[in-house]
């Protein structure tokens, strides 16, 4: 079997004769990606806006560090793939006491980023550096590790995503947090890029003004047929058209694939903005009961399998060594006994609406609003859920809450679990590990 496999392998290799005579030799992928962003830095100078475009800071902190203050600011921040610097300046403005560093492999982008500094304003440090370079963590500006790294809209375009994610993991402090924004399988380029070949165009490079104009025409057709706002994509900057619509690579993957890549790099999944919103739209206990056996990452992949989201906003932390078969770090909703020692905590949601709710037999509708995550999601729940939410302070276990409240004396936790599961995955409710852990 080994020899026949070797024969197949040798025969599968393209021979020199298989390459058309006179065909231009493509430079290595890495060089083509760099050249594309050198020609068209992102964001373009005329679109430079140093405003916060990341998910809400409190949401990211709560996902990564449950039980700690979600308002705690970062100390040292890395913007990995900073482009022309808009995001780095926005973070520096939001956290003026933090040390902010921006890196990018495009020398032209870094030059533009440095030129945008204003006297008296919080100024990040910028350096030319390649996320895929195995020596990246040893570079002088990066030797001191970061408690927050933002890598927004970058990993989908790097030539070696494994190397990039591994480097990001190494650059984090042990209790650091990585925000990773990446393209999903529902991204428009998945449909649009193959269409250029039908027009005799190369989707991996915007070669001239004609290809840019054609790209915009295709995007306008796409906007009309998908009922998007006209100009939403087609009026984007030339740098967006060149690197996102065209471009050497655009990695658009299902959420499960991104989580597998993150896990391979030693990163642990903590949350996804899309998953929280999907769970918030599905706060119906009778529907969620069938999902109770799924882990956090499995729930995220399940919802994405239905929706094929356009973009994934992931919160990741350095992975920790776990004992075999131990589900450390997340509660098991399929096992009521195992769930009881966990400590429920409401962090992101304002519970003042619960003050006027009185015990009744019929379900009560409560509204959930989490800034930047949920906008008035509605949950119809029995009064025992309201009581648990009132008492969820992160100090008492679920068992202690049931024991201490007269209103829960006759209630069975099994009937509450589907609602607690939905609240947990929508980030309206957290569960801290048992106090003994």
CSV table of C-alpha atoms in Angstrom, one decimal:
chain,number,residue,atom,x,y,z
A,1,UNK,CA,0.0,0.0,0.0
A,2,UNK,CA,2.9,2.4,0.8
A,3,UNK,CA,4.5,2.0,-2.6
A,4,UNK,CA,1.3,2.5,-4.5
A,5,UNK,CA,0.5,5.6,-2.4
A,6,UNK,CA,3.9,7.0,-3.3
A,7,UNK,CA,3.3,6.5,-6.9
A,8,UNK,CA,0.0,8.3,-6.7
A,9,UNK,CA,1.7,11.2,-4.9
A,10,UNK,CA,4.4,11.5,-7.5
A,11,UNK,CA,2.0,11.4,-10.4
A,12,UNK,CA,-0.2,14.0,-8.8
A,13,UNK,CA,2.6,16.6,-8.9
A,14,UNK,CA,2.3,19.0,-11.9
A,15,UNK,CA,5.2,18.6,-14.3
A,16,UNK,CA,7.0,21.6,-15.8
A,17,UNK,CA,5.3,20.7,-19.1
A,18,UNK,CA,1.9,21.2,-17.4
A,19,UNK,CA,2.6,24.9,-16.9
A,20,UNK,CA,1.5,26.9,-20.0
A,21,UNK,CA,4.4,28.4,-21.9
A,22,UNK,CA,4.7,32.1,-21.2
A,23,UNK,CA,2.4,32.0,-18.2
A,24,UNK,CA,3.5,34.6,-15.7
A,25,UNK,CA,5.0,33.1,-12.5
A,26,UNK,CA,3.0,34.1,-9.5
A,27,UNK,CA,5.1,35.5,-6.6
A,28,UNK,CA,4.7,33.7,-3.2
A,29,UNK,CA,1.3,34.3,-1.6
A,30,UNK,CA,2.9,36.2,1.3
A,31,UNK,CA,4.5,38.7,-1.1
A,32,UNK,CA,1.3,39.2,-3.0
A,33,UNK,CA,-0.7,39.9,0.2
A,34,UNK,CA,1.9,42.5,1.3
A,35,UNK,CA,2.0,44.1,-2.1
A,36,UNK,CA,-1.8,44.5,-2.2
A,37,UNK,CA,-1.9,46.3,1.1
A,38,UNK,CA,1.1,48.4,0.2
A,39,UNK,CA,-0.7,49.6,-2.9
A,40,UNK,CA,-4.0,50.1,-1.1
A,41,UNK,CA,-3.5,50.7,2.7
A,42,UNK,CA,-6.6,50.1,4.8
A,43,UNK,CA,-8.4,52.1,6.0
A,44,UNK,CA,-7.9,54.6,3.2
A,45,UNK,CA,-6.7,58.1,4.2
A,46,UNK,CA,-10.0,59.7,3.2
A,47,UNK,CA,-11.9,57.1,5.3
A,48,UNK,CA,-9.7,57.4,8.4
A,49,UNK,CA,-12.0,57.7,11.5
A,50,UNK,CA,-10.5,56.9,14.9
A,51,UNK,CA,-13.8,55.8,16.4
A,52,UNK,CA,-14.5,52.6,18.5
A,53,UNK,CA,-15.6,49.9,16.1
A,54,UNK,CA,-14.9,46.9,18.4
A,55,UNK,CA,-17.6,45.1,20.4
A,56,UNK,CA,-18.5,46.7,23.7
A,57,UNK,CA,-15.5,46.6,26.1
A,58,UNK,CA,-17.7,45.5,29.1
A,59,UNK,CA,-19.1,42.6,27.1
A,60,UNK,CA,-15.6,41.4,26.1
A,61,UNK,CA,-14.3,41.7,29.6
A,62,UNK,CA,-17.2,39.8,31.1
A,63,UNK,CA,-16.8,37.0,28.6
A,64,UNK,CA,-13.0,36.7,29.2
A,65,UNK,CA,-12.9,37.3,32.9
A,66,UNK,CA,-16.3,36.4,34.5
A,67,UNK,CA,-16.5,37.5,38.1
A,68,UNK,CA,-14.2,40.5,37.7
A,69,UNK,CA,-15.2,44.1,37.0
A,70,UNK,CA,-16.1,44.5,33.3
A,71,UNK,CA,-15.1,48.1,33.5
A,72,UNK,CA,-11.5,47.4,34.4
A,73,UNK,CA,-9.3,49.0,31.6
A,74,UNK,CA,-6.4,47.3,29.9
A,75,UNK,CA,-2.8,48.2,30.8
A,76,UNK,CA,-1.0,47.2,27.6
A,77,UNK,CA,-2.8,46.8,24.3
A,78,UNK,CA,-1.6,45.4,20.9
A,79,UNK,CA,-3.5,46.2,17.7
A,80,UNK,CA,-2.3,43.3,15.5
A,81,UNK,CA,-2.6,44.3,11.9
A,82,UNK,CA,-3.3,48.0,12.6
A,83,UNK,CA,-3.3,49.2,9.0
A,84,UNK,CA,-3.3,53.0,8.9
A,85,UNK,CA,-3.9,53.2,12.7
A,86,UNK,CA,-7.6,54.3,13.1
A,87,UNK,CA,-8.3,51.5,15.6
A,88,UNK,CA,-5.1,52.0,17.6
A,89,UNK,CA,-6.0,55.7,18.0
A,90,UNK,CA,-9.6,54.9,19.0
A,91,UNK,CA,-8.4,52.5,21.7
A,92,UNK,CA,-5.8,55.0,22.9
A,93,UNK,CA,-8.5,57.6,23.2
A,94,UNK,CA,-10.8,55.2,25.1
A,95,UNK,CA,-8.0,54.1,27.5
A,96,UNK,CA,-5.7,57.1,27.8
A,97,UNK,CA,-3.6,55.4,30.5
A,98,UNK,CA,-3.0,52.3,28.5
A,99,UNK,CA,0.1,51.7,26.5
A,100,UNK,CA,-1.1,51.0,22.9
A,101,UNK,CA,1.1,49.4,20.3
A,102,UNK,CA,0.1,48.9,16.6
A,103,UNK,CA,1.9,46.6,14.2
A,104,UNK,CA,1.4,45.9,10.5
A,105,UNK,CA,3.5,44.3,7.8
A,106,UNK,CA,2.8,47.2,5.4
A,107,UNK,CA,5.5,49.9,5.7
A,108,UNK,CA,3.3,52.4,3.9
A,109,UNK,CA,0.4,51.8,6.4
A,110,UNK,CA,2.7,52.3,9.4
A,111,UNK,CA,4.0,55.5,7.9
A,112,UNK,CA,0.5,56.8,7.5
A,113,UNK,CA,-0.4,55.7,11.0
A,114,UNK,CA,2.5,57.6,12.5
A,115,UNK,CA,1.6,60.7,10.5
A,116,UNK,CA,-1.9,60.8,12.0
A,117,UNK,CA,-0.6,61.6,15.5
A,118,UNK,CA,-1.8,64.9,16.9
A,119,UNK,CA,0.0,66.9,19.6
A,120,UNK,CA,-1.6,66.5,23.0
A,121,UNK,CA,-3.6,63.4,22.0
A,122,UNK,CA,-2.9,59.9,23.2
A,123,UNK,CA,-0.4,58.6,20.7
A,124,UNK,CA,0.1,54.8,20.1
A,125,UNK,CA,3.5,53.4,19.2
A,126,UNK,CA,3.7,51.9,15.7
A,127,UNK,CA,6.1,49.4,14.3
A,128,UNK,CA,6.4,47.4,11.1
A,129,UNK,CA,6.1,43.7,11.9
A,130,UNK,CA,4.7,40.6,10.3
A,131,UNK,CA,2.1,38.5,12.3
A,132,UNK,CA,3.3,35.3,10.5
A,133,UNK,CA,6.9,35.8,11.4
A,134,UNK,CA,8.1,33.1,13.9
A,135,UNK,CA,10.4,35.6,15.5
A,136,UNK,CA,7.6,38.1,16.1
A,137,UNK,CA,7.4,37.6,19.9
A,138,UNK,CA,11.1,38.3,20.3
A,139,UNK,CA,10.9,41.7,18.7
A,140,UNK,CA,11.9,44.5,21.1
A,141,UNK,CA,8.6,46.4,21.1
A,142,UNK,CA,6.7,43.2,21.8
A,143,UNK,CA,8.8,41.5,24.4
A,144,UNK,CA,6.6,42.8,27.2
A,145,UNK,CA,3.3,40.9,26.9
A,146,UNK,CA,-0.2,42.4,26.5
A,147,UNK,CA,-3.3,42.0,28.6
A,148,UNK,CA,-5.5,42.9,25.6
A,149,UNK,CA,-4.9,42.2,21.9
A,150,UNK,CA,-7.2,43.3,19.1
A,151,UNK,CA,-7.0,41.5,15.8
A,152,UNK,CA,-9.9,42.9,13.8
A,153,UNK,CA,-10.5,41.9,10.2
A,154,UNK,CA,-6.9,40.7,9.8
A,155,UNK,CA,-6.7,36.9,10.2
A,156,UNK,CA,-8.9,36.3,7.2
A,157,UNK,CA,-6.2,37.8,5.0
A,158,UNK,CA,-2.9,36.6,6.4
A,159,UNK,CA,-1.1,33.9,4.4
A,160,UNK,CA,-0.4,31.7,7.4
A,161,UNK,CA,-3.2,31.8,9.9
A,162,UNK,CA,-1.7,29.1,12.1
A,163,UNK,CA,1.5,31.1,12.6
A,164,UNK,CA,-0.4,34.3,13.2
A,165,UNK,CA,-2.7,32.8,15.9
A,166,UNK,CA,0.2,31.1,17.5
A,167,UNK,CA,2.1,34.4,17.8
A,168,UNK,CA,-1.0,36.1,19.2
A,169,UNK,CA,-1.2,33.5,21.9
A,170,UNK,CA,2.4,33.9,22.8
A,171,UNK,CA,2.0,37.7,23.0
A,172,UNK,CA,-0.8,37.5,25.6
A,173,UNK,CA,-0.2,37.7,29.4
A,174,UNK,CA,-1.5,34.5,31.2
A,175,UNK,CA,-4.7,36.4,32.0
A,176,UNK,CA,-4.8,38.3,28.8
A,177,UNK,CA,-7.7,38.6,26.3
A,178,UNK,CA,-7.7,38.4,22.5
A,179,UNK,CA,-10.5,39.9,20.4
A,180,UNK,CA,-10.4,38.2,17.0
A,181,UNK,CA,-12.7,39.6,14.3
A,182,UNK,CA,-12.9,37.2,11.3
A,183,UNK,CA,-15.0,36.7,8.2
A,184,UNK,CA,-17.7,34.0,8.3
A,185,UNK,CA,-19.0,31.6,5.7
A,186,UNK,CA,-21.8,34.1,5.0
A,187,UNK,CA,-19.5,36.8,4.0
A,188,UNK,CA,-20.4,38.4,0.6
A,189,UNK,CA,-17.0,37.6,-0.9
A,190,UNK,CA,-17.8,33.9,-0.8
A,191,UNK,CA,-20.5,34.5,-3.5
A,192,UNK,CA,-18.9,37.4,-5.3
A,193,UNK,CA,-15.3,36.4,-5.8
A,194,UNK,CA,-16.1,33.3,-8.0
A,195,UNK,CA,-18.3,35.5,-10.3
A,196,UNK,CA,-15.3,37.5,-11.5
A,197,UNK,CA,-13.9,34.4,-13.3
A,198,UNK,CA,-17.1,34.3,-15.3
A,199,UNK,CA,-16.2,37.8,-16.5
A,200,UNK,CA,-12.7,36.8,-17.4
A,201,UNK,CA,-11.2,38.6,-14.4
A,202,UNK,CA,-8.8,37.4,-11.7
A,203,UNK,CA,-10.4,37.7,-8.3
A,204,UNK,CA,-7.1,37.7,-6.5
A,205,UNK,CA,-6.0,41.1,-7.8
A,206,UNK,CA,-7.6,44.4,-8.6
A,207,UNK,CA,-5.3,45.1,-11.6
A,208,UNK,CA,-6.6,48.5,-12.9
A,209,UNK,CA,-9.5,51.0,-12.8
A,210,UNK,CA,-11.5,48.8,-15.1
A,211,UNK,CA,-11.5,45.9,-12.6
A,212,UNK,CA,-12.4,48.2,-9.8
A,213,UNK,CA,-15.3,49.6,-11.8
A,214,UNK,CA,-16.5,46.1,-12.6
A,215,UNK,CA,-16.2,45.1,-9.0
A,216,UNK,CA,-18.4,48.0,-7.9
A,217,UNK,CA,-21.0,47.1,-10.6
A,218,UNK,CA,-21.1,43.5,-9.3
A,219,UNK,CA,-21.5,44.7,-5.8
A,220,UNK,CA,-24.4,47.0,-6.8
A,221,UNK,CA,-26.1,44.0,-8.4
A,222,UNK,CA,-25.5,42.0,-5.2
A,223,UNK,CA,-27.0,44.8,-3.1
A,224,UNK,CA,-30.1,45.0,-5.2
A,225,UNK,CA,-30.7,41.2,-5.3
A,226,UNK,CA,-30.0,40.7,-1.6
A,227,UNK,CA,-32.0,43.8,-0.6
A,228,UNK,CA,-29.1,45.6,1.0
A,229,UNK,CA,-28.8,49.3,1.3
A,230,UNK,CA,-27.5,50.6,-2.1
A,231,UNK,CA,-24.0,51.7,-1.7
A,232,UNK,CA,-23.4,49.7,1.5
A,233,UNK,CA,-20.6,47.8,-0.2
A,234,UNK,CA,-20.2,49.3,-3.7
A,235,UNK,CA,-19.4,52.8,-2.4
A,236,UNK,CA,-16.6,51.5,-0.2
A,237,UNK,CA,-13.0,52.8,-0.6
A,238,UNK,CA,-10.7,51.5,-3.3
A,239,UNK,CA,-8.6,49.8,-0.5
A,240,UNK,CA,-11.7,47.8,0.5
A,241,UNK,CA,-12.5,46.8,-3.0
A,242,UNK,CA,-8.8,45.8,-3.7
A,243,UNK,CA,-8.3,43.8,-0.5
A,244,UNK,CA,-11.7,42.5,0.5
A,245,UNK,CA,-13.6,42.0,-2.7
A,246,UNK,CA,-10.5,41.2,-4.8
A,247,UNK,CA,-7.2,40.3,-3.1
A,248,UNK,CA,-4.9,37.4,-2.9
A,249,UNK,CA,-6.8,35.7,-0.1
A,250,UNK,CA,-10.0,36.1,1.8
A,251,UNK,CA,-10.5,33.3,4.4
A,252,UNK,CA,-14.2,33.1,5.1
A,253,UNK,CA,-14.9,30.1,7.4
A,254,UNK,CA,-17.7,28.7,9.5
A,255,UNK,CA,-17.4,29.5,13.2
A,256,UNK,CA,-16.5,25.9,14.0
A,257,UNK,CA,-13.5,26.0,11.7
A,258,UNK,CA,-12.3,29.3,13.3
A,259,UNK,CA,-12.6,27.8,16.8
A,260,UNK,CA,-10.7,24.7,15.7
A,261,UNK,CA,-7.9,27.0,14.5
A,262,UNK,CA,-7.9,29.0,17.7
A,263,UNK,CA,-7.8,25.8,19.8
A,264,UNK,CA,-4.9,24.5,17.7
A,265,UNK,CA,-3.0,27.7,18.6
A,266,UNK,CA,-3.7,27.2,22.3
A,267,UNK,CA,-6.5,29.7,22.6
A,268,UNK,CA,-9.7,29.1,24.5
A,269,UNK,CA,-13.1,30.2,23.3
A,270,UNK,CA,-15.0,32.5,25.6
A,271,UNK,CA,-17.7,34.2,23.6
A,272,UNK,CA,-19.0,35.4,20.2
A,273,UNK,CA,-21.1,38.4,19.7
A,274,UNK,CA,-23.3,36.7,17.1
A,275,UNK,CA,-24.0,33.7,19.4
A,276,UNK,CA,-25.1,36.0,22.2
A,277,UNK,CA,-27.6,37.7,19.8
A,278,UNK,CA,-28.8,34.5,18.4
A,279,UNK,CA,-29.4,33.1,21.9
A,280,UNK,CA,-31.2,36.3,22.8
A,281,UNK,CA,-33.5,35.8,19.9
A,282,UNK,CA,-34.3,32.3,21.0
A,283,UNK,CA,-35.1,32.8,24.7
A,284,UNK,CA,-37.8,30.1,24.5
A,285,UNK,CA,-37.2,27.3,27.0
A,286,UNK,CA,-39.2,24.7,25.0
A,287,UNK,CA,-36.8,25.2,22.0
A,288,UNK,CA,-33.6,25.3,24.0
A,289,UNK,CA,-34.2,22.1,26.0
A,290,UNK,CA,-32.8,20.0,23.1
A,291,UNK,CA,-29.5,21.9,23.3
A,292,UNK,CA,-28.6,21.5,26.9
A,293,UNK,CA,-25.9,18.9,26.3
A,294,UNK,CA,-23.9,21.2,24.1
A,295,UNK,CA,-20.8,23.0,25.3
A,296,UNK,CA,-20.2,26.7,24.8
A,297,UNK,CA,-18.3,26.3,21.5
A,298,UNK,CA,-20.8,23.7,20.3
A,299,UNK,CA,-23.7,26.0,20.8
A,300,UNK,CA,-21.9,28.7,18.9
A,301,UNK,CA,-21.1,26.4,16.0
A,302,UNK,CA,-24.7,25.1,16.0
A,303,UNK,CA,-26.2,28.6,15.6
A,304,UNK,CA,-23.7,29.5,13.0
A,305,UNK,CA,-24.5,26.3,11.1
A,306,UNK,CA,-28.1,27.6,10.8
A,307,UNK,CA,-27.2,31.3,9.9
A,308,UNK,CA,-23.8,31.2,8.2
A,309,UNK,CA,-22.9,34.5,9.8
A,310,UNK,CA,-21.0,37.2,7.9
A,311,UNK,CA,-18.6,38.0,10.6
A,312,UNK,CA,-17.5,36.5,13.8
A,313,UNK,CA,-16.5,38.6,16.8
A,314,UNK,CA,-14.6,36.2,19.1
A,315,UNK,CA,-13.3,36.6,22.6
A,316,UNK,CA,-10.4,34.2,23.3
A,317,UNK,CA,-8.0,33.7,26.2
A,318,UNK,CA,-4.9,31.6,26.7
A,319,UNK,CA,-5.8,28.0,27.0
A,320,UNK,CA,-5.2,26.2,30.3
A,321,UNK,CA,-4.2,22.6,30.8
A,322,UNK,CA,-7.3,20.7,31.7
A,323,UNK,CA,-7.8,17.4,33.4
A,324,UNK,CA,-9.1,14.6,31.1
A,325,UNK,CA,-12.9,14.6,30.7
A,326,UNK,CA,-13.1,17.8,32.9
A,327,UNK,CA,-15.4,20.6,31.6
A,328,UNK,CA,-13.6,23.3,33.5
A,329,UNK,CA,-14.7,26.8,33.0
A,330,UNK,CA,-18.3,26.1,31.9
A,331,UNK,CA,-21.4,24.7,33.6
A,332,UNK,CA,-23.0,21.5,32.5
A,333,UNK,CA,-26.7,22.2,31.9
A,334,UNK,CA,-27.4,18.6,31.0
A,335,UNK,CA,-26.7,17.5,34.6
A,336,UNK,CA,-28.8,19.3,37.2
A,337,UNK,CA,-26.8,17.9,40.1
A,338,UNK,CA,-23.5,19.1,38.6
A,339,UNK,CA,-25.0,22.6,37.9
A,340,UNK,CA,-26.2,23.2,41.5
A,341,UNK,CA,-22.7,24.2,42.9
A,342,UNK,CA,-22.2,26.8,40.2
A,343,UNK,CA,-22.7,30.4,41.2
A,344,UNK,CA,-25.0,32.5,38.9
A,345,UNK,CA,-24.1,36.2,38.4
A,346,UNK,CA,-25.8,39.0,36.6
A,347,UNK,CA,-23.1,41.5,35.4
A,348,UNK,CA,-24.1,43.2,32.1
A,349,UNK,CA,-27.8,43.5,32.5
A,350,UNK,CA,-29.7,46.1,34.5
A,351,UNK,CA,-32.1,44.2,36.8
A,352,UNK,CA,-34.2,47.2,37.9
A,353,UNK,CA,-37.1,45.9,35.7
A,354,UNK,CA,-37.5,42.9,38.1
A,355,UNK,CA,-38.3,45.2,41.1
A,356,UNK,CA,-42.0,45.4,40.3
A,357,UNK,CA,-42.5,41.7,39.4
A,358,UNK,CA,-44.7,39.8,41.9
A,359,UNK,CA,-45.1,36.0,42.2
A,360,UNK,CA,-47.7,34.7,39.8
A,361,UNK,CA,-48.4,31.2,38.3
A,362,UNK,CA,-48.4,32.3,34.7
A,363,UNK,CA,-45.2,33.2,32.8
A,364,UNK,CA,-43.9,36.7,33.2
A,365,UNK,CA,-42.4,38.6,30.2
A,366,UNK,CA,-39.1,40.4,31.1
A,367,UNK,CA,-37.0,42.5,28.8
A,368,UNK,CA,-33.2,42.1,28.4
A,369,UNK,CA,-31.0,44.9,27.2
A,370,UNK,CA,-27.3,44.6,27.2
A,371,UNK,CA,-25.5,47.6,25.5
A,372,UNK,CA,-23.8,46.5,22.3
A,373,UNK,CA,-25.2,43.0,22.6
A,374,UNK,CA,-29.0,42.7,23.1
A,375,UNK,CA,-31.7,45.3,22.5
A,376,UNK,CA,-34.9,44.5,24.4
A,377,UNK,CA,-34.8,40.8,24.0
A,378,UNK,CA,-37.9,39.3,25.6
A,379,UNK,CA,-37.9,36.2,27.8
A,380,UNK,CA,-41.2,34.7,29.1
A,381,UNK,CA,-40.3,32.9,32.3
A,382,UNK,CA,-41.9,31.6,35.4
A,383,UNK,CA,-41.4,33.4,38.7
A,384,UNK,CA,-38.6,31.0,39.8
A,385,UNK,CA,-36.4,32.4,37.1
A,386,UNK,CA,-37.1,36.0,38.2
A,387,UNK,CA,-36.2,35.0,41.7
A,388,UNK,CA,-32.9,33.4,40.6
A,389,UNK,CA,-32.0,36.5,38.6
A,390,UNK,CA,-32.7,38.7,41.6
A,391,UNK,CA,-30.4,36.6,43.9
A,392,UNK,CA,-27.7,36.0,41.3
A,393,UNK,CA,-24.8,37.8,43.0
A,394,UNK,CA,-21.9,35.4,42.1
A,395,UNK,CA,-21.5,34.5,45.8
A,396,UNK,CA,-24.3,32.0,46.3
A,397,UNK,CA,-24.5,28.8,44.4
A,398,UNK,CA,-27.6,27.8,42.6
A,399,UNK,CA,-28.2,25.2,45.4
A,400,UNK,CA,-27.9,27.9,48.1
A,401,UNK,CA,-30.3,30.2,46.2
A,402,UNK,CA,-32.9,27.5,46.1
A,403,UNK,CA,-32.4,26.7,49.8
A,404,UNK,CA,-32.5,30.3,51.0
A,405,UNK,CA,-35.6,31.5,49.1
A,406,UNK,CA,-39.1,30.5,50.3
A,407,UNK,CA,-40.4,31.1,46.8
A,408,UNK,CA,-38.2,28.3,45.5
A,409,UNK,CA,-38.9,25.8,48.2
A,410,UNK,CA,-41.3,23.7,46.1
A,411,UNK,CA,-39.7,24.4,42.7
A,412,UNK,CA,-37.6,21.9,40.7
A,413,UNK,CA,-34.4,23.2,39.2
A,414,UNK,CA,-34.9,21.0,36.1
A,415,UNK,CA,-37.8,23.2,35.0
A,416,UNK,CA,-35.6,26.3,35.2
A,417,UNK,CA,-32.6,24.9,33.4
A,418,UNK,CA,-33.6,25.6,29.8
A,419,UNK,CA,-34.2,29.3,30.7
A,420,UNK,CA,-30.9,29.5,32.5
A,421,UNK,CA,-29.2,28.0,29.5
A,422,UNK,CA,-30.6,30.7,27.2
A,423,UNK,CA,-29.7,33.5,29.6
A,424,UNK,CA,-26.2,32.1,29.9
A,425,UNK,CA,-25.6,31.9,26.2
A,426,UNK,CA,-27.1,35.4,25.6
A,427,UNK,CA,-24.6,36.7,28.2
A,428,UNK,CA,-27.4,38.1,30.4
A,429,UNK,CA,-26.3,35.6,33.1
A,430,UNK,CA,-22.9,34.2,34.0
A,431,UNK,CA,-22.1,31.1,36.0
A,432,UNK,CA,-18.9,31.2,38.1
A,433,UNK,CA,-17.3,27.9,39.1
A,434,UNK,CA,-18.1,26.3,42.5
A,435,UNK,CA,-16.3,28.1,45.3
A,436,UNK,CA,-14.2,25.1,46.1
A,437,UNK,CA,-12.5,25.1,42.7
